Coordinates of C-alpha atoms and ligand atoms in Angstrom, one line a residue:
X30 CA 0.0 0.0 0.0
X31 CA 1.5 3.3 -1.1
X32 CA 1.3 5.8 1.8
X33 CA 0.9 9.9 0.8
X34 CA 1.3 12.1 3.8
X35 CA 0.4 15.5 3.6
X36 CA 1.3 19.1 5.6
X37 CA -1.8 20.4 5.5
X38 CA -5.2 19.8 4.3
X39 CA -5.0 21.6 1.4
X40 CA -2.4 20.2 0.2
X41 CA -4.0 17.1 0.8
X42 CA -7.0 18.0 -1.1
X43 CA -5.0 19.1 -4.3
X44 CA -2.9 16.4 -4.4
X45 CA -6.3 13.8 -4.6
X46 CA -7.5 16.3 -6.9
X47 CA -5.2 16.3 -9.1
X48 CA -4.2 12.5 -9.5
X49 CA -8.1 12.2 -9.9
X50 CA -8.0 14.8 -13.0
X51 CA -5.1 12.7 -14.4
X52 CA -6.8 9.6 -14.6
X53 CA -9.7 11.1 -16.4
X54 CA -7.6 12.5 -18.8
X55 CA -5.6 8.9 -19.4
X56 CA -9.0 6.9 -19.3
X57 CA -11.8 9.3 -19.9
X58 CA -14.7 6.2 -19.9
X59 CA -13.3 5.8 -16.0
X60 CA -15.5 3.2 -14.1
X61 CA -15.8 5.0 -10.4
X62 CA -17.6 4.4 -7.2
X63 CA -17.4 7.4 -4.8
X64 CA -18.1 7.6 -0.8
X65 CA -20.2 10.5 0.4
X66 CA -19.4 11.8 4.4
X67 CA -17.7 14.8 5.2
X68 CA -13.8 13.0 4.3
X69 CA -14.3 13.8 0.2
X70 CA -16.8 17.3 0.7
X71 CA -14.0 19.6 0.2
X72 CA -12.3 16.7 -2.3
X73 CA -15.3 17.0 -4.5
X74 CA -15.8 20.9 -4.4
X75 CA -12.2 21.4 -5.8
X76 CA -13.1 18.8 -8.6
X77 CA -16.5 20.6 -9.4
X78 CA -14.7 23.6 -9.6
X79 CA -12.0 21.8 -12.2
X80 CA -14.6 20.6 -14.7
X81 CA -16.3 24.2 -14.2
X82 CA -13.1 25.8 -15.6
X83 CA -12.3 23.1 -17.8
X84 CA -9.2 21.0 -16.6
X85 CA -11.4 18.1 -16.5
X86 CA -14.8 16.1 -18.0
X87 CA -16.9 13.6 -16.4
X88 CA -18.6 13.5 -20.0
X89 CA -17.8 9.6 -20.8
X90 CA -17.4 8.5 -17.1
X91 CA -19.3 6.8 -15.3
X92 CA -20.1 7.3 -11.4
X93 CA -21.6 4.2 -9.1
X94 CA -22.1 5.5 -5.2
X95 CA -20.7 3.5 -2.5
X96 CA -23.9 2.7 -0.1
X97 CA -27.1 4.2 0.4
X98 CA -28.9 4.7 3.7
X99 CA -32.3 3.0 4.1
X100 CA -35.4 3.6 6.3
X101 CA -35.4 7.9 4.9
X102 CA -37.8 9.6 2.9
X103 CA -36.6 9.4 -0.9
X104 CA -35.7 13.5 -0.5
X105 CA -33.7 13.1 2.6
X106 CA -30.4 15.4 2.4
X107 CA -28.5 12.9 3.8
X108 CA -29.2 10.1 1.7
X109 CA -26.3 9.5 -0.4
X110 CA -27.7 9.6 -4.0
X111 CA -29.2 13.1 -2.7
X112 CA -25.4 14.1 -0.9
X113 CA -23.3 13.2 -3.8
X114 CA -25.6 14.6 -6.2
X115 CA -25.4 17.9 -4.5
X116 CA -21.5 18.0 -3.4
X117 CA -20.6 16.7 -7.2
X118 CA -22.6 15.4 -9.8
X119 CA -24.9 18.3 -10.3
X120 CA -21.3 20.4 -10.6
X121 CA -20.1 18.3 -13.7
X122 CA -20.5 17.2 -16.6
X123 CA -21.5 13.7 -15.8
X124 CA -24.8 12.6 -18.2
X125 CA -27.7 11.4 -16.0
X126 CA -27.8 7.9 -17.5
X127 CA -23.9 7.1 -16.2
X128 CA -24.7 8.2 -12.5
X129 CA -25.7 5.2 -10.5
X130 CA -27.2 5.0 -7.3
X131 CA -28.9 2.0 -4.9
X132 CA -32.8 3.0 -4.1
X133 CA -33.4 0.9 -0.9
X134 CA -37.3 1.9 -1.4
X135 CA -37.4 -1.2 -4.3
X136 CA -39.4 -3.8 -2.8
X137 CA -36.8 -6.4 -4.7
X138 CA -33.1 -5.5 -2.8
X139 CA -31.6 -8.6 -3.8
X140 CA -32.2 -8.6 -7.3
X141 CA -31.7 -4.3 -7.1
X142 CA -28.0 -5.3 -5.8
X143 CA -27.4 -8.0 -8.3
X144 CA -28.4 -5.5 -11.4
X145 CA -26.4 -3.1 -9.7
X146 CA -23.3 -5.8 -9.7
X147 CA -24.0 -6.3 -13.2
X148 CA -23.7 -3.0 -14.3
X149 CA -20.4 -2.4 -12.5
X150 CA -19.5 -5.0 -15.3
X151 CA -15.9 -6.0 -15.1
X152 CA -15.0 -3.9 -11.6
X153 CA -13.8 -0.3 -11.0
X154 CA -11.0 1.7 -12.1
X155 CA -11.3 4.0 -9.4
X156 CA -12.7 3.8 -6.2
X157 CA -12.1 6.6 -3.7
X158 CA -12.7 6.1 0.2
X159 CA -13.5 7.2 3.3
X160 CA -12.8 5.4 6.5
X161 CA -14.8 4.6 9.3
X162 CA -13.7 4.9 13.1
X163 CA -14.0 1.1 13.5
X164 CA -12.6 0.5 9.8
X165 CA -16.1 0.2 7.7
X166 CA -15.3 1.1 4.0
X167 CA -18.4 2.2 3.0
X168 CA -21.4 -0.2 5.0
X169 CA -18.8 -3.1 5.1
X170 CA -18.8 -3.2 9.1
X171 CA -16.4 -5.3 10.8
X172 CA -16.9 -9.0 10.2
X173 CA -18.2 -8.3 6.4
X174 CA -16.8 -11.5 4.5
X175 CA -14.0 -10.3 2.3
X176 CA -16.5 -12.2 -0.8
X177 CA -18.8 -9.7 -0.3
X178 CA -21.0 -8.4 -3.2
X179 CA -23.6 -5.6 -3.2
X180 CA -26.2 -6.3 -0.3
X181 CA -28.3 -4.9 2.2
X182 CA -26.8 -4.9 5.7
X183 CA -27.2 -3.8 9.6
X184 CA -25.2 -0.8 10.6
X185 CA -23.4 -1.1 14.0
X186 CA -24.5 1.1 16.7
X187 CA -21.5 3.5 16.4
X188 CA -22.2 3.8 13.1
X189 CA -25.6 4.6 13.4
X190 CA -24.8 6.9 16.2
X191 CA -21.5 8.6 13.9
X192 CA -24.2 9.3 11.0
X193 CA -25.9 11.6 13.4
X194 CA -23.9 14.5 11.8
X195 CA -25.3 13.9 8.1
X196 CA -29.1 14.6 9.3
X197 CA -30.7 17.3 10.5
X198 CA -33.9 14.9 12.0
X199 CA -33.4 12.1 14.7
X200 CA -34.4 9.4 12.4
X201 CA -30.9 7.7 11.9
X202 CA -31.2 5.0 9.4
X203 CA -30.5 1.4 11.1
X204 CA -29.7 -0.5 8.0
X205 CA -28.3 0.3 4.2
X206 CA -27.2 -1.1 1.1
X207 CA -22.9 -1.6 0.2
X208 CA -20.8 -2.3 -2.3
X209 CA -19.1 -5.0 -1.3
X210 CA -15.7 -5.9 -0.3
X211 CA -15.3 -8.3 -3.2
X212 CA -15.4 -5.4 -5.7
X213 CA -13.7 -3.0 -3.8
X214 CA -10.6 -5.4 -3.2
X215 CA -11.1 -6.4 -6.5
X216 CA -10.8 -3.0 -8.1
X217 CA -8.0 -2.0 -10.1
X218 CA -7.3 0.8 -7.9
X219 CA -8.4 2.0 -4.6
X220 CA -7.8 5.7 -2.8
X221 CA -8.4 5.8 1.2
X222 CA -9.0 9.2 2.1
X223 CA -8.6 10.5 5.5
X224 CA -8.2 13.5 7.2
X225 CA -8.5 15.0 11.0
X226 CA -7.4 14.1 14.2
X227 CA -10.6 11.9 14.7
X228 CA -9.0 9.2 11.9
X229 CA -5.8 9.2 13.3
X230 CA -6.5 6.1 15.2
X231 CA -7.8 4.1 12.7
X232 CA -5.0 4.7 10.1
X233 CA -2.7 3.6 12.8
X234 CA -5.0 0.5 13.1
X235 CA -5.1 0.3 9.2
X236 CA -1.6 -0.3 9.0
X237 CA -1.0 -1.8 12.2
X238 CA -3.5 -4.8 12.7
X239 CA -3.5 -7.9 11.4
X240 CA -4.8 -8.4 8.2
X241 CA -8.3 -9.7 9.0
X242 CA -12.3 -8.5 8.5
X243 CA -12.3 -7.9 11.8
X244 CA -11.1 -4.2 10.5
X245 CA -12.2 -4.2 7.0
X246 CA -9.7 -1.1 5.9
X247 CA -7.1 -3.6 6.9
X248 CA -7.8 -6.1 4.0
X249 CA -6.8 -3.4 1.7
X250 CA -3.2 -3.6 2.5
X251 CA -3.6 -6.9 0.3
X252 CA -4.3 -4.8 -2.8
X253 CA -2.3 -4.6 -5.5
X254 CA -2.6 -0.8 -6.2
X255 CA -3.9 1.1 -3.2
X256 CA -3.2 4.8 -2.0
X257 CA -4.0 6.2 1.3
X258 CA -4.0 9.6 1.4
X259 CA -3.4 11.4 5.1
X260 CA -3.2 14.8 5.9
X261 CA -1.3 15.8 8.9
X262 CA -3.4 15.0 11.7
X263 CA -5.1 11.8 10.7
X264 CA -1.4 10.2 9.8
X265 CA -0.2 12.1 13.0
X266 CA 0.9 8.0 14.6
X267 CA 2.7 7.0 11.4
X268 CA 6.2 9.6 12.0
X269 CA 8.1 8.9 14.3
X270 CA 7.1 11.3 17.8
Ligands
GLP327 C1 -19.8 6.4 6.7 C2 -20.1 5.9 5.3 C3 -18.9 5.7 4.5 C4 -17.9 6.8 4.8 C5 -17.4 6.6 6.2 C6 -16.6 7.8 6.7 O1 -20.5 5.7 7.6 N1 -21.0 4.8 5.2 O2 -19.1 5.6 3.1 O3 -16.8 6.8 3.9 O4 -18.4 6.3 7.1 O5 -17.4 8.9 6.9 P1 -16.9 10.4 7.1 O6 -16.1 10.7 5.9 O7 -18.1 11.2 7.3 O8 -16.0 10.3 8.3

């Protein structure tokens, strides 16, 4: 696993940026599946802002979302579809029919999350990250088989009670739909983003524990071709005191 530490947030954020801009310009049909949560918000603006002045087109991409929270109304802010719509995709240049999204109001999940699977096709070429304080990658909680497709799953209490930020109603979503860990692990590349002192722990756990489901971010140190990208705080336990 390559390890990119950075000063300061900002140059944390342009970094991402630009290695994202780069391989849209090498592959520009790039297969991605992006995380919403605060980790990517400023990530995303600084993208939106590179396709507005026209370093960058989404045009022949296409865009799958990482999970999607179940148990809201369909217009909740805080449903993913609805967040990464309105942090990025209405700010590009992406064409409707090449965003996709998981609806968890389809009375059919199982057969929702294999057409969903199916249209991923072959795998990503791109997926981007967050990480969660006991290691999720997107609704993979600990314990998610490392064989794991698309599928609706139980979030953890301290996940449930960590989404609390993304919602301005008491309502906190028990359950959700995930890509799974199979595709991720099987994608042919894979950015961890983190930043903040509140991830510092968990990137020292990323790197530290043994490799095992028990903290799903761990699996990824398996990957052929994966990046994580720490600002200062967050990789604050990987230099030396
Ligand atoms: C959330 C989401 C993930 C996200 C992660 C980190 O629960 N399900 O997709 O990447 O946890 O969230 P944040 O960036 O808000 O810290």
């Amino acid at each position: 696993m390559n390890l990119l530490r950075f000063d300061s947030e900002e140059s944390w954020i342009a970094k991402v940026v630009s290695l994202w801009r780069d391989r849209l310009r090498t592959t520009p049909d790039l297969t991605m599946c992006l995380p919403t949560g605060t980790t990517p918000l400023r990530v995303y603006a600084e993208m939106a802002r590179s396709v507005g002045v026209g370093l960058v087109s989404f045009a022949r991409a296409r865009v799958f979302v990482l999970d999607e929270f179940g148990g809201l109304a369909a217009d909740d802010p805080g449903r993913t579809r609805n967040t990464l719509r309105h942090q990025l995709i209405d700010a590009i240049d992406l064409p409707p029919p090449a965003f996709h999204f998981l609806d968890p109001d389809i009375p059919d999940v199982t057969r929702h999350c294999k057409a969903y699977d199916a249209a991923i096709g072959d795998g990503f070429d791109l997926v981007l990250l967050g990480i969660g304080l006991n290691g999720h990658l997107g609704m993979n909680e600990p314990g998610s088989p490392s064989d794991s497709t698309t599928r609706r799953v139980d979030l953890h209490t301290t996940t449930i009670e960590s989404s609390a930020r993304y919602f301005s109603h008491h309502n906190l979503p028990q359950w959700g739909i995930t890509v799974g860990l199979k595709t991720i692990l099987g994608s042919k590349e894979v950015w961890v983003l983190a930043n903040g002192a509140s991830k510092r722990e968990i990137v020292r756990r990323m790197i530290a524990d043994e490799i095992s489901p028990s903290n799903p971010a761990s699996l990824l140190r398996r990957h052929p071709n994966c990046s994580l990208f720490v600002d200062a705080e967050a990789g604050g336990s990987l230099i030396a005191e």
